[in-house]
Amino acid sequence: MSGVRSPTELSAVFRANGLRVTPQRQLLFRLLYADTTHPTADALFTVASEQMPGISLRTVYQTLTDLTSMGELQSFDFDGTATRFAPNLGEHHHVVCRSCAKAADVHVDGTTHLRIDGLGGFSVESSDIVFRGLCSECAASATITSITSITSITSSKGSRS
Amino acid sequence: MSGVRSPTELSAVFRANGLRVTPQRQLLFRLLYADTTHPTADALFTVASEQMPGISLRTVYQTLTDLTSMGELQSFDFDGTATRFAPNLGEHHHVVCRSCAKAADVHVDGTTHLRIDGLGGFSVESSDIVFRGLCSECAASATITSITSITSITSSKGSRS
DNA sequence: TTTTATTCTGCAACGATTGCGAATTGCCAA
DNA sequence: TTGGCAATTCGCAATCGTTGCAGAATAAAA
Ligand SMILES: [Mn+2]
Ligand SMILES: [Mn+2]
Ligand SMILES: [Zn+2]
Ligand SMILES: [Zn+2]
């Protein structure tokens, strides 16, 4: 239920579902294992290409789709850009940086005490909580930018861009 | 802070921001007023076209973008499909039907008691909770489908597709 | 009314994702 | 081990949602 499934285990899952285990798939199993960045298909394609030049982006999408429909991965749409994929761990939620789009897992206590008002016939099966804010790196550079900006205004005697 | 801003109020907001009030914009203000469906740009375009044939989808996008950057609308990416827009009411969250993608507002109590573990340097500025499940219509038709399916299996003596 | 900066529209371009068909290949059976 | 063949990969075109751009239209100030 929790923990990342190993490449070997994923191979077994594929065979159990009547799917073949190819070098491309094995590589992706390895890359996904212990990847905590919630990467996009294209990000995985880039790193996969280093180890296997010629692998196609189409195959990356295919494998991610397969893994997702088998329940081994979850897919997320944190913003309007590319879909992000991550191992389907136990119940957890996410923080997303509004500046660099970095995402991280968080564990949230107290979700069972939430009172939902206004459901009007909807039945709830799951919940996704996305906390938005700034990662530490972006918070740091925001501070620097702000200081630079003040310095710039001071030293340029109030010019406007 | 809460409640939908009226077309007249939105016109004032536009003028206050140095933007002009055009018939296209006024129409969209009216359509958005009291629209609780969290429509896509294209859905709004369709209904707008009925009242103003010739209005362009580009203009709908433009106006939605303007309203969003003025803080009058919020935009959501519930799934990988089109962005959805809705008046920026007070704090509230959403239920989304996994079958027909209908979205509705819900009010959630207890969010202040959530304990977030594993933030690791992230500063949280806001949170979005999306509850996923089935709306009453889809739940009803799912039941019917299920019964039909059983009937079909029974009457076809166990054939497999 | 005249003027002009803003807005509208149509269309091209873009990024992400999927459909498709031909070439390749994992895997099972002999 | 070696076919045989269905599954898979790959490249490319197509699709979808959205945005950039430029010329025509127009809100609103004078
Ligand atoms: Mn995660
Ligand atoms: Mn809402
Ligand atoms: Zn960041
Ligand atoms: Zn539904």
mmCIF file of C-alpha atoms (C1' of nucleotides) and ligand atoms in Angstrom:
data_model
loop_
_atom_site.group_PDB
_atom_site.id
_atom_site.type_symbol
_atom_site.label_atom_id
_atom_site.label_comp_id
_atom_site.label_asym_id
_atom_site.label_seq_id
_atom_site.Cartn_x
_atom_site.Cartn_y
_atom_site.Cartn_z
ATOM 1 C CA MET A 1 0.000 0.000 0.000
ATOM 2 C CA SER A 2 2.849 2.378 0.688
ATOM 3 C CA GLY A 3 6.435 2.473 -0.503
ATOM 4 C CA VAL A 4 7.593 2.506 -4.071
ATOM 5 C CA ARG A 5 7.304 -0.703 -6.046
ATOM 6 C CA SER A 6 10.700 -1.879 -7.236
ATOM 7 C CA PRO A 7 11.591 -2.340 -10.912
ATOM 8 C CA THR A 8 11.479 -6.103 -10.398
ATOM 9 C CA GLU A 9 8.038 -5.921 -8.836
ATOM 10 C CA LEU A 10 6.783 -3.707 -11.625
ATOM 11 C CA SER A 11 8.061 -6.204 -14.176
ATOM 12 C CA ALA A 12 6.064 -8.891 -12.418
ATOM 13 C CA VAL A 13 2.990 -6.678 -12.407
ATOM 14 C CA PHE A 14 3.355 -6.121 -16.133
ATOM 15 C CA ARG A 15 3.668 -9.819 -16.865
ATOM 16 C CA ALA A 16 0.747 -10.546 -14.570
ATOM 17 C CA ASN A 17 -1.303 -8.196 -16.717
ATOM 18 C CA GLY A 18 -0.198 -9.943 -19.902
ATOM 19 C CA LEU A 19 2.127 -7.122 -20.908
ATOM 20 C CA ARG A 20 5.669 -7.688 -22.044
ATOM 21 C CA VAL A 21 8.764 -6.492 -20.249
ATOM 22 C CA THR A 22 10.904 -4.511 -22.634
ATOM 23 C CA PRO A 23 14.190 -2.678 -22.048
ATOM 24 C CA GLN A 24 12.384 0.637 -22.427
ATOM 25 C CA ARG A 25 9.892 -0.290 -19.750
ATOM 26 C CA GLN A 26 12.574 -1.598 -17.416
ATOM 27 C CA LEU A 27 14.507 1.628 -17.750
ATOM 28 C CA LEU A 28 11.416 3.644 -16.871
ATOM 29 C CA PHE A 29 10.684 1.392 -13.904
ATOM 30 C CA ARG A 30 14.192 2.148 -12.652
ATOM 31 C CA LEU A 31 13.877 5.875 -13.219
ATOM 32 C CA LEU A 32 10.532 6.089 -11.480
ATOM 33 C CA TYR A 33 11.809 4.103 -8.543
ATOM 34 C CA ALA A 34 12.811 6.580 -5.864
ATOM 35 C CA ASP A 35 12.008 9.580 -8.036
ATOM 36 C CA THR A 36 10.220 11.962 -5.732
ATOM 37 C CA THR A 37 9.929 14.913 -8.100
ATOM 38 C CA HIS A 38 6.562 14.085 -9.684
ATOM 39 C CA PRO A 39 8.132 14.410 -13.144
ATOM 40 C CA THR A 40 6.388 15.092 -16.428
ATOM 41 C CA ALA A 41 6.546 12.632 -19.311
ATOM 42 C CA ASP A 42 8.996 14.915 -21.025
ATOM 43 C CA ALA A 43 11.260 15.190 -17.977
ATOM 44 C CA LEU A 44 11.415 11.395 -17.783
ATOM 45 C CA PHE A 45 12.047 11.232 -21.513
ATOM 46 C CA THR A 46 15.025 13.557 -21.156
ATOM 47 C CA VAL A 47 16.710 11.525 -18.454
ATOM 48 C CA ALA A 48 15.758 8.230 -20.097
ATOM 49 C CA SER A 49 17.345 9.411 -23.345
ATOM 50 C CA GLU A 50 20.689 9.735 -21.603
ATOM 51 C CA GLN A 51 20.721 6.060 -20.711
ATOM 52 C CA MET A 52 18.954 4.871 -23.832
ATOM 53 C CA PRO A 53 19.463 7.176 -26.804
ATOM 54 C CA GLY A 54 16.670 6.715 -29.299
ATOM 55 C CA ILE A 55 13.922 5.857 -26.840
ATOM 56 C CA SER A 56 10.835 7.608 -27.997
ATOM 57 C CA LEU A 57 8.681 10.081 -26.121
ATOM 58 C CA ARG A 58 5.704 8.105 -27.398
ATOM 59 C CA THR A 59 6.894 5.057 -25.488
ATOM 60 C CA VAL A 60 7.345 7.061 -22.311
ATOM 61 C CA TYR A 61 3.753 8.261 -22.549
ATOM 62 C CA GLN A 62 2.577 4.746 -23.272
ATOM 63 C CA THR A 63 4.333 3.253 -20.281
ATOM 64 C CA LEU A 64 3.188 6.005 -17.941
ATOM 65 C CA THR A 65 -0.366 5.507 -19.122
ATOM 66 C CA ASP A 66 -0.103 1.766 -18.586
ATOM 67 C CA LEU A 67 1.332 2.147 -15.107
ATOM 68 C CA THR A 68 -1.357 4.645 -14.240
ATOM 69 C CA SER A 69 -4.217 2.463 -15.402
ATOM 70 C CA MET A 70 -2.761 -0.430 -13.402
ATOM 71 C CA GLY A 71 -2.851 1.795 -10.351
ATOM 72 C CA GLU A 72 0.918 1.848 -9.927
ATOM 73 C CA LEU A 73 1.198 5.544 -10.684
ATOM 74 C CA GLN A 74 -0.985 8.524 -9.960
ATOM 75 C CA SER A 75 -1.229 11.426 -12.373
ATOM 76 C CA PHE A 76 -1.676 15.012 -11.355
ATOM 77 C CA ASP A 77 -2.634 18.260 -13.029
ATOM 78 C CA PHE A 78 -1.350 20.819 -10.610
ATOM 79 C CA ASP A 79 -1.564 23.606 -13.158
ATOM 80 C CA GLY A 80 -2.532 24.010 -16.798
ATOM 81 C CA THR A 81 0.787 22.608 -18.018
ATOM 82 C CA ALA A 82 1.988 19.036 -18.413
ATOM 83 C CA THR A 83 0.618 16.123 -16.452
ATOM 84 C CA ARG A 84 2.879 14.880 -13.688
ATOM 85 C CA PHE A 85 3.337 11.314 -12.585
ATOM 86 C CA ALA A 86 4.368 9.729 -9.311
ATOM 87 C CA PRO A 87 4.257 6.361 -7.578
ATOM 88 C CA ASN A 88 0.906 5.731 -5.971
ATOM 89 C CA LEU A 89 1.952 5.814 -2.337
ATOM 90 C CA GLY A 90 -0.433 5.678 0.580
ATOM 91 C CA GLU A 91 -2.713 8.596 1.293
ATOM 92 C CA HIS A 92 -0.778 11.792 0.968
ATOM 93 C CA HIS A 93 -1.169 15.246 -0.479
ATOM 94 C CA HIS A 94 1.024 17.866 -2.157
ATOM 95 C CA VAL A 95 2.684 21.240 -1.881
ATOM 96 C CA VAL A 96 3.413 22.987 -5.147
ATOM 97 C CA CYS A 97 5.682 25.994 -5.583
ATOM 98 C CA ARG A 98 3.876 28.770 -7.431
ATOM 99 C CA SER A 99 7.182 30.024 -8.770
ATOM 100 C CA CYS A 100 9.099 26.965 -10.020
ATOM 101 C CA ALA A 101 6.269 24.375 -9.945
ATOM 102 C CA LYS A 102 8.316 22.013 -7.800
ATOM 103 C CA ALA A 103 6.035 19.534 -6.028
ATOM 104 C CA ALA A 104 6.566 17.598 -2.827
ATOM 105 C CA ASP A 105 4.617 15.054 -0.844
ATOM 106 C CA VAL A 106 3.112 16.069 2.450
ATOM 107 C CA HIS A 107 1.215 14.061 4.976
ATOM 108 C CA VAL A 108 -1.898 15.673 6.308
ATOM 109 C CA ASP A 109 -3.538 14.811 9.603
ATOM 110 C CA GLY A 110 -7.078 15.800 10.371
ATOM 111 C CA THR A 111 -8.642 15.146 6.975
ATOM 112 C CA THR A 112 -11.165 12.798 8.537
ATOM 113 C CA HIS A 113 -12.473 15.652 10.658
ATOM 114 C CA LEU A 114 -13.310 17.803 7.649
ATOM 115 C CA ARG A 115 -16.991 18.691 7.403
ATOM 116 C CA ILE A 116 -18.191 19.091 3.849
ATOM 117 C CA ASP A 117 -21.218 21.315 3.410
ATOM 118 C CA GLY A 118 -23.225 21.640 0.205
ATOM 119 C CA LEU A 119 -22.563 18.278 -1.418
ATOM 120 C CA GLY A 120 -26.081 18.143 -2.836
ATOM 121 C CA GLY A 121 -26.188 14.578 -4.104
ATOM 122 C CA PHE A 122 -22.502 14.176 -4.799
ATOM 123 C CA SER A 123 -20.906 11.076 -3.353
ATOM 124 C CA VAL A 124 -17.282 11.594 -2.367
ATOM 125 C CA GLU A 125 -14.765 8.867 -3.123
ATOM 126 C CA SER A 126 -11.469 10.644 -2.612
ATOM 127 C CA SER A 127 -9.930 14.005 -1.920
ATOM 128 C CA ASP A 128 -6.867 15.772 -3.202
ATOM 129 C CA ILE A 129 -5.409 18.639 -1.262
ATOM 130 C CA VAL A 130 -2.934 20.938 -2.964
ATOM 131 C CA PHE A 131 -1.127 23.474 -0.833
ATOM 132 C CA ARG A 132 0.361 26.306 -2.825
ATOM 133 C CA GLY A 133 3.201 28.558 -1.814
ATOM 134 C CA LEU A 134 6.908 28.997 -2.308
ATOM 135 C CA CYS A 135 9.676 26.462 -1.962
ATOM 136 C CA SER A 136 12.668 27.541 0.077
ATOM 137 C CA GLU A 137 14.825 28.241 -2.980
ATOM 138 C CA CYS A 138 12.214 30.480 -4.580
ATOM 139 C CA ALA A 139 11.535 32.222 -1.279
ATOM 140 C CA ALA A 140 15.261 32.961 -1.038
ATOM 141 C CA SER A 141 15.578 34.306 -4.572
ATOM 142 C CA ALA A 142 12.395 36.340 -4.114
ATOM 143 C CA THR A 143 14.047 38.068 -1.180
ATOM 144 C CA ILE A 144 17.173 38.750 -3.226
ATOM 145 C CA THR A 145 15.120 40.048 -6.150
ATOM 146 C CA SER A 146 13.243 42.328 -3.805
ATOM 147 C CA ILE A 147 16.458 43.720 -2.346
ATOM 148 C CA THR A 148 17.962 44.131 -5.820
ATOM 149 C CA SER A 149 14.830 45.901 -6.931
ATOM 150 C CA ILE A 150 14.974 48.359 -4.030
ATOM 151 C CA THR A 151 18.688 48.963 -4.648
ATOM 152 C CA SER A 152 17.973 49.495 -8.319
ATOM 153 C CA ILE A 153 15.208 51.987 -7.632
ATOM 154 C CA THR A 154 17.382 53.821 -5.116
ATOM 155 C CA SER A 155 20.402 54.004 -7.369
ATOM 156 C CA SER A 156 18.456 54.906 -10.511
ATOM 157 C CA LYS A 157 16.685 57.856 -8.892
ATOM 158 C CA GLY A 158 13.232 56.539 -9.555
ATOM 159 C CA SER A 159 13.238 55.610 -13.226
ATOM 160 C CA ARG A 160 10.317 53.506 -14.367
ATOM 161 C CA SER A 161 10.525 50.624 -16.800
ATOM 162 C CA MET B 1 -15.355 39.397 -0.492
ATOM 163 C CA SER B 2 -18.122 36.932 -1.134
ATOM 164 C CA GLY B 3 -21.046 36.902 -3.550
ATOM 165 C CA VAL B 4 -20.769 37.336 -7.255
ATOM 166 C CA ARG B 5 -19.909 40.764 -8.534
ATOM 167 C CA SER B 6 -22.674 42.147 -10.731
ATOM 168 C CA PRO B 7 -22.138 43.096 -14.387
ATOM 169 C CA THR B 8 -22.362 46.742 -13.395
ATOM 170 C CA GLU B 9 -19.753 46.313 -10.699
ATOM 171 C CA LEU B 10 -17.461 44.458 -13.080
ATOM 172 C CA SER B 11 -17.805 47.290 -15.595
ATOM 173 C CA ALA B 12 -16.708 49.701 -12.885
ATOM 174 C CA VAL B 13 -13.764 47.461 -12.015
ATOM 175 C CA PHE B 14 -12.708 47.398 -15.657
ATOM 176 C CA ARG B 15 -12.877 51.171 -15.963
ATOM 177 C CA ALA B 16 -11.030 51.539 -12.680
ATOM 178 C CA ASN B 17 -8.249 49.492 -14.220
ATOM 179 C CA GLY B 18 -8.160 51.656 -17.338
ATOM 180 C CA LEU B 19 -9.843 49.020 -19.469
ATOM 181 C CA ARG B 20 -12.788 49.767 -21.738
ATOM 182 C CA VAL B 21 -16.256 48.390 -21.349
ATOM 183 C CA THR B 22 -17.294 46.767 -24.598
ATOM 184 C CA PRO B 23 -20.481 44.901 -25.522
ATOM 185 C CA GLN B 24 -18.536 41.647 -25.617
ATOM 186 C CA ARG B 25 -17.235 42.174 -22.117
ATOM 187 C CA GLN B 26 -20.638 43.206 -20.810
ATOM 188 C CA LEU B 27 -22.170 40.072 -22.243
ATOM 189 C CA LEU B 28 -19.568 37.920 -20.551
ATOM 190 C CA PHE B 29 -20.073 39.760 -17.257
ATOM 191 C CA ARG B 30 -23.758 38.908 -17.518
ATOM 192 C CA LEU B 31 -23.130 35.285 -18.394
ATOM 193 C CA LEU B 32 -20.677 34.805 -15.573
ATOM 194 C CA TYR B 33 -23.024 36.424 -13.095
ATOM 195 C CA ALA B 34 -24.881 33.632 -11.315
ATOM 196 C CA ASP B 35 -23.190 30.930 -13.388
ATOM 197 C CA THR B 36 -22.308 28.236 -10.894
ATOM 198 C CA THR B 37 -21.048 25.625 -13.346
ATOM 199 C CA HIS B 38 -17.367 26.606 -13.428
ATOM 200 C CA PRO B 39 -17.509 26.744 -17.231
ATOM 201 C CA THR B 40 -14.654 26.445 -19.694
ATOM 202 C CA ALA B 41 -13.815 29.254 -22.092
ATOM 203 C CA ASP B 42 -15.372 27.249 -24.866
ATOM 204 C CA ALA B 43 -18.603 26.620 -22.952
ATOM 205 C CA LEU B 44 -18.942 30.349 -22.354
ATOM 206 C CA PHE B 45 -18.137 30.994 -25.993
ATOM 207 C CA THR B 46 -20.951 28.692 -27.072
ATOM 208 C CA VAL B 47 -23.604 30.386 -24.971
ATOM 209 C CA ALA B 48 -22.231 33.856 -25.707
ATOM 210 C CA SER B 49 -22.429 33.135 -29.431
ATOM 211 C CA GLU B 50 -26.176 32.623 -29.122
ATOM 212 C CA GLN B 51 -26.667 36.162 -27.860
ATOM 213 C CA MET B 52 -23.914 37.716 -29.922
ATOM 214 C CA PRO B 53 -23.187 35.807 -33.120
ATOM 215 C CA GLY B 54 -19.687 36.543 -34.309
ATOM 216 C CA ILE B 55 -18.102 37.057 -30.927
ATOM 217 C CA SER B 56 -14.719 35.414 -31.031
ATOM 218 C CA LEU B 57 -13.343 32.694 -28.819
ATOM 219 C CA ARG B 58 -10.182 34.771 -28.608
ATOM 220 C CA THR B 59 -12.119 37.563 -26.925
ATOM 221 C CA VAL B 60 -13.645 35.175 -24.430
ATOM 222 C CA TYR B 61 -10.179 33.964 -23.472
ATOM 223 C CA GLN B 62 -8.937 37.534 -23.269
ATOM 224 C CA THR B 63 -11.739 38.645 -20.979
ATOM 225 C CA LEU B 64 -11.440 35.596 -18.734
ATOM 226 C CA THR B 65 -7.716 36.201 -18.447
ATOM 227 C CA ASP B 66 -8.291 39.853 -17.601
ATOM 228 C CA LEU B 67 -10.904 39.034 -14.976
ATOM 229 C CA THR B 68 -8.637 36.413 -13.473
ATOM 230 C CA SER B 69 -5.635 38.682 -13.219
ATOM 231 C CA MET B 70 -7.831 41.314 -11.573
ATOM 232 C CA GLY B 71 -8.798 38.716 -9.009
ATOM 233 C CA GLU B 72 -12.458 38.655 -10.017
ATOM 234 C CA LEU B 73 -12.297 35.091 -11.270
ATOM 235 C CA GLN B 74 -10.424 32.006 -10.188
ATOM 236 C CA SER B 75 -9.211 29.447 -12.680
ATOM 237 C CA PHE B 76 -9.036 25.741 -12.041
ATOM 238 C CA ASP B 77 -7.442 22.719 -13.636
ATOM 239 C CA PHE B 78 -9.482 19.899 -12.205
ATOM 240 C CA ASP B 79 -8.235 17.456 -14.810
ATOM 241 C CA GLY B 80 -5.997 17.508 -17.840
ATOM 242 C CA THR B 81 -8.659 19.106 -20.006
ATOM 243 C CA ALA B 82 -9.712 22.736 -20.375
ATOM 244 C CA THR B 83 -9.253 25.353 -17.690
ATOM 245 C CA ARG B 84 -12.425 26.265 -15.851
ATOM 246 C CA PHE B 85 -13.378 29.671 -14.553
ATOM 247 C CA ALA B 86 -15.602 30.824 -11.733
ATOM 248 C CA PRO B 87 -16.245 33.938 -9.678
ATOM 249 C CA ASN B 88 -13.764 34.307 -6.878
ATOM 250 C CA LEU B 89 -16.089 33.788 -3.940
ATOM 251 C CA GLY B 90 -14.963 33.521 -0.345
ATOM 252 C CA GLU B 91 -13.007 30.501 0.786
ATOM 253 C CA HIS B 92 -14.570 27.398 -0.629
ATOM 254 C CA HIS B 93 -13.558 24.156 -2.250
ATOM 255 C CA HIS B 94 -14.917 21.815 -4.947
ATOM 256 C CA VAL B 95 -16.458 18.465 -5.734
ATOM 257 C CA VAL B 96 -15.874 17.148 -9.217
ATOM 258 C CA CYS B 97 -17.728 14.275 -10.829
ATOM 259 C CA ARG B 98 -15.290 11.726 -12.194
ATOM 260 C CA SER B 99 -17.815 10.708 -14.817
ATOM 261 C CA CYS B 100 -19.216 13.933 -16.308
ATOM 262 C CA ALA B 101 -16.720 16.439 -14.868
ATOM 263 C CA LYS B 102 -19.469 18.552 -13.340
ATOM 264 C CA ALA B 103 -18.084 20.741 -10.564
ATOM 265 C CA ALA B 104 -19.818 22.267 -7.578
ATOM 266 C CA ASP B 105 -18.820 24.496 -4.718
ATOM 267 C CA VAL B 106 -18.614 23.046 -1.246
ATOM 268 C CA HIS B 107 -17.846 24.680 2.020
ATOM 269 C CA VAL B 108 -15.395 22.852 4.197
ATOM 270 C CA ASP B 109 -15.110 23.257 7.945
ATOM 271 C CA GLY B 110 -12.075 22.101 9.838
ATOM 272 C CA THR B 111 -9.395 23.149 7.380
ATOM 273 C CA THR B 112 -7.675 25.230 10.050
ATOM 274 C CA HIS B 113 -7.164 22.074 12.100
ATOM 275 C CA LEU B 114 -5.227 20.306 9.361
ATOM 276 C CA ARG B 115 -1.695 19.373 10.388
ATOM 277 C CA ILE B 116 0.748 19.365 7.501
ATOM 278 C CA ASP B 117 3.778 17.134 7.925
ATOM 279 C CA GLY B 118 6.824 17.149 5.674
ATOM 280 C CA LEU B 119 6.737 20.711 4.366
ATOM 281 C CA GLY B 120 10.534 20.924 4.391
ATOM 282 C CA GLY B 121 11.022 24.606 3.710
ATOM 283 C CA PHE B 122 7.857 25.218 1.752
ATOM 284 C CA SER B 123 5.780 28.151 2.889
ATOM 285 C CA VAL B 124 2.065 27.614 2.363
ATOM 286 C CA GLU B 125 -0.046 30.481 1.090
ATOM 287 C CA SER B 126 -3.266 28.749 0.124
ATOM 288 C CA SER B 127 -4.888 25.373 -0.220
ATOM 289 C CA ASP B 128 -7.237 23.856 -2.745
ATOM 290 C CA ILE B 129 -9.244 20.795 -1.848
ATOM 291 C CA VAL B 130 -10.859 18.785 -4.607
ATOM 292 C CA PHE B 131 -13.250 16.040 -3.628
ATOM 293 C CA ARG B 132 -13.821 13.507 -6.375
ATOM 294 C CA GLY B 133 -16.763 11.188 -6.772
ATOM 295 C CA LEU B 134 -20.008 10.898 -8.673
ATOM 296 C CA CYS B 135 -22.778 13.429 -9.047
ATOM 297 C CA SER B 136 -26.296 12.146 -8.427
ATOM 298 C CA GLU B 137 -27.111 11.875 -12.144
ATOM 299 C CA CYS B 138 -24.024 9.819 -12.908
ATOM 300 C CA ALA B 139 -24.582 7.656 -9.844
ATOM 301 C CA ALA B 140 -28.099 6.946 -11.120
ATOM 302 C CA SER B 141 -27.001 6.056 -14.639
ATOM 303 C CA ALA B 142 -24.138 3.952 -13.262
ATOM 304 C CA THR B 143 -26.716 1.883 -11.409
ATOM 305 C CA ILE B 144 -28.767 1.472 -14.568
ATOM 306 C CA THR B 145 -25.707 0.542 -16.593
ATOM 307 C CA SER B 146 -24.746 -2.013 -13.993
ATOM 308 C CA ILE B 147 -28.212 -3.602 -14.073
ATOM 309 C CA THR B 148 -28.217 -3.592 -17.873
ATOM 310 C CA SER B 149 -24.799 -5.200 -17.845
ATOM 311 C CA ILE B 150 -25.927 -7.986 -15.529
ATOM 312 C CA THR B 151 -29.033 -8.549 -17.642
ATOM 313 C CA SER B 152 -26.864 -8.650 -20.726
ATOM 314 C CA ILE B 153 -24.478 -11.178 -19.237
ATOM 315 C CA THR B 154 -27.352 -13.319 -18.032
ATOM 316 C CA SER B 155 -29.160 -13.286 -21.359
ATOM 317 C CA SER B 156 -26.032 -13.860 -23.428
ATOM 318 C CA LYS B 157 -25.033 -16.996 -21.504
ATOM 319 C CA GLY B 158 -21.684 -15.648 -20.415
ATOM 320 C CA SER B 159 -20.099 -14.413 -23.612
ATOM 321 C CA ARG B 160 -17.048 -12.280 -23.184
ATOM 322 C CA SER B 161 -16.195 -9.192 -25.275
ATOM 323 C "C1'" DT C 1 -17.212 64.943 -35.079
ATOM 324 C "C1'" DT C 2 -12.450 63.829 -34.945
ATOM 325 C "C1'" DT C 3 -8.852 61.315 -33.029
ATOM 326 C "C1'" DT C 4 -6.357 57.576 -31.250
ATOM 327 C "C1'" DA C 5 -5.262 54.080 -28.098
ATOM 328 C "C1'" DT C 6 -7.649 50.014 -27.080
ATOM 329 C "C1'" DT C 7 -10.074 46.025 -28.369
ATOM 330 C "C1'" DC C 8 -11.833 42.565 -31.478
ATOM 331 C "C1'" DT C 9 -11.334 39.062 -34.711
ATOM 332 C "C1'" DG C 10 -9.315 35.495 -37.606
ATOM 333 C "C1'" DC C 11 -5.666 32.855 -38.183
ATOM 334 C "C1'" DA C 12 -1.221 30.971 -37.433
ATOM 335 C "C1'" DA C 13 1.660 28.907 -34.054
ATOM 336 C "C1'" DC C 14 2.542 26.469 -29.911
ATOM 337 C "C1'" DG C 15 2.962 22.748 -26.266
ATOM 338 C "C1'" DA C 16 1.040 18.536 -24.601
ATOM 339 C "C1'" DT C 17 -0.978 14.419 -25.820
ATOM 340 C "C1'" DT C 18 -2.908 10.750 -28.740
ATOM 341 C "C1'" DG C 19 -3.922 7.940 -33.203
ATOM 342 C "C1'" DC C 20 -1.926 5.286 -36.530
ATOM 343 C "C1'" DG C 21 0.870 2.247 -39.503
ATOM 344 C "C1'" DA C 22 5.184 0.152 -40.525
ATOM 345 C "C1'" DA C 23 9.177 -1.868 -38.570
ATOM 346 C "C1'" DT C 24 10.870 -4.318 -34.698
ATOM 347 C "C1'" DT C 25 10.975 -7.602 -30.959
ATOM 348 C "C1'" DG C 26 9.585 -10.340 -26.553
ATOM 349 C "C1'" DC C 27 8.026 -14.665 -25.649
ATOM 350 C "C1'" DC C 28 5.873 -19.093 -26.315
ATOM 351 C "C1'" DA C 29 5.634 -23.395 -28.658
ATOM 352 C "C1'" DA C 30 7.771 -26.757 -31.269
ATOM 353 C "C1'" DT D 1 17.302 -23.130 -30.682
ATOM 354 C "C1'" DT D 2 14.486 -21.557 -33.723
ATOM 355 C "C1'" DG D 3 10.574 -19.787 -35.874
ATOM 356 C "C1'" DG D 4 6.109 -17.448 -35.635
ATOM 357 C "C1'" DC D 5 3.295 -13.867 -34.308
ATOM 358 C "C1'" DA D 6 1.010 -10.761 -31.319
ATOM 359 C "C1'" DA D 7 2.672 -7.016 -28.707
ATOM 360 C "C1'" DT D 8 5.543 -3.062 -28.664
ATOM 361 C "C1'" DT D 9 8.261 0.691 -30.345
ATOM 362 C "C1'" DC D 10 8.921 4.547 -33.086
ATOM 363 C "C1'" DG D 11 8.104 8.410 -36.026
ATOM 364 C "C1'" DC D 12 4.893 11.325 -37.608
ATOM 365 C "C1'" DA D 13 0.586 13.391 -38.308
ATOM 366 C "C1'" DA D 14 -3.399 14.994 -36.030
ATOM 367 C "C1'" DT D 15 -5.911 16.889 -32.156
ATOM 368 C "C1'" DC D 16 -6.960 19.969 -28.357
ATOM 369 C "C1'" DG D 17 -6.574 23.981 -25.538
ATOM 370 C "C1'" DT D 18 -4.428 28.173 -25.527
ATOM 371 C "C1'" DT D 19 -1.687 32.196 -26.991
ATOM 372 C "C1'" DG D 20 0.849 35.513 -30.416
ATOM 373 C "C1'" DC D 21 0.104 38.513 -33.983
ATOM 374 C "C1'" DA D 22 -1.654 42.079 -37.248
ATOM 375 C "C1'" DG D 23 -5.107 44.487 -39.474
ATOM 376 C "C1'" DA D 24 -9.940 46.182 -39.005
ATOM 377 C "C1'" DA D 25 -13.178 48.083 -35.848
ATOM 378 C "C1'" DT D 26 -14.466 51.026 -32.022
ATOM 379 C "C1'" DA D 27 -14.904 53.182 -27.011
ATOM 380 C "C1'" DA D 28 -14.200 57.225 -25.160
ATOM 381 C "C1'" DA D 29 -11.685 61.534 -24.668
ATOM 382 C "C1'" DA D 30 -11.271 66.041 -26.807
HETATM 383 MN MN MN E 1 2.977 12.407 -4.419
HETATM 384 MN MN MN E 2 -16.031 27.535 -7.067
HETATM 385 ZN ZN ZN E 3 10.156 27.080 -6.191
HETATM 386 ZN ZN ZN E 4 -21.621 13.347 -13.202
#
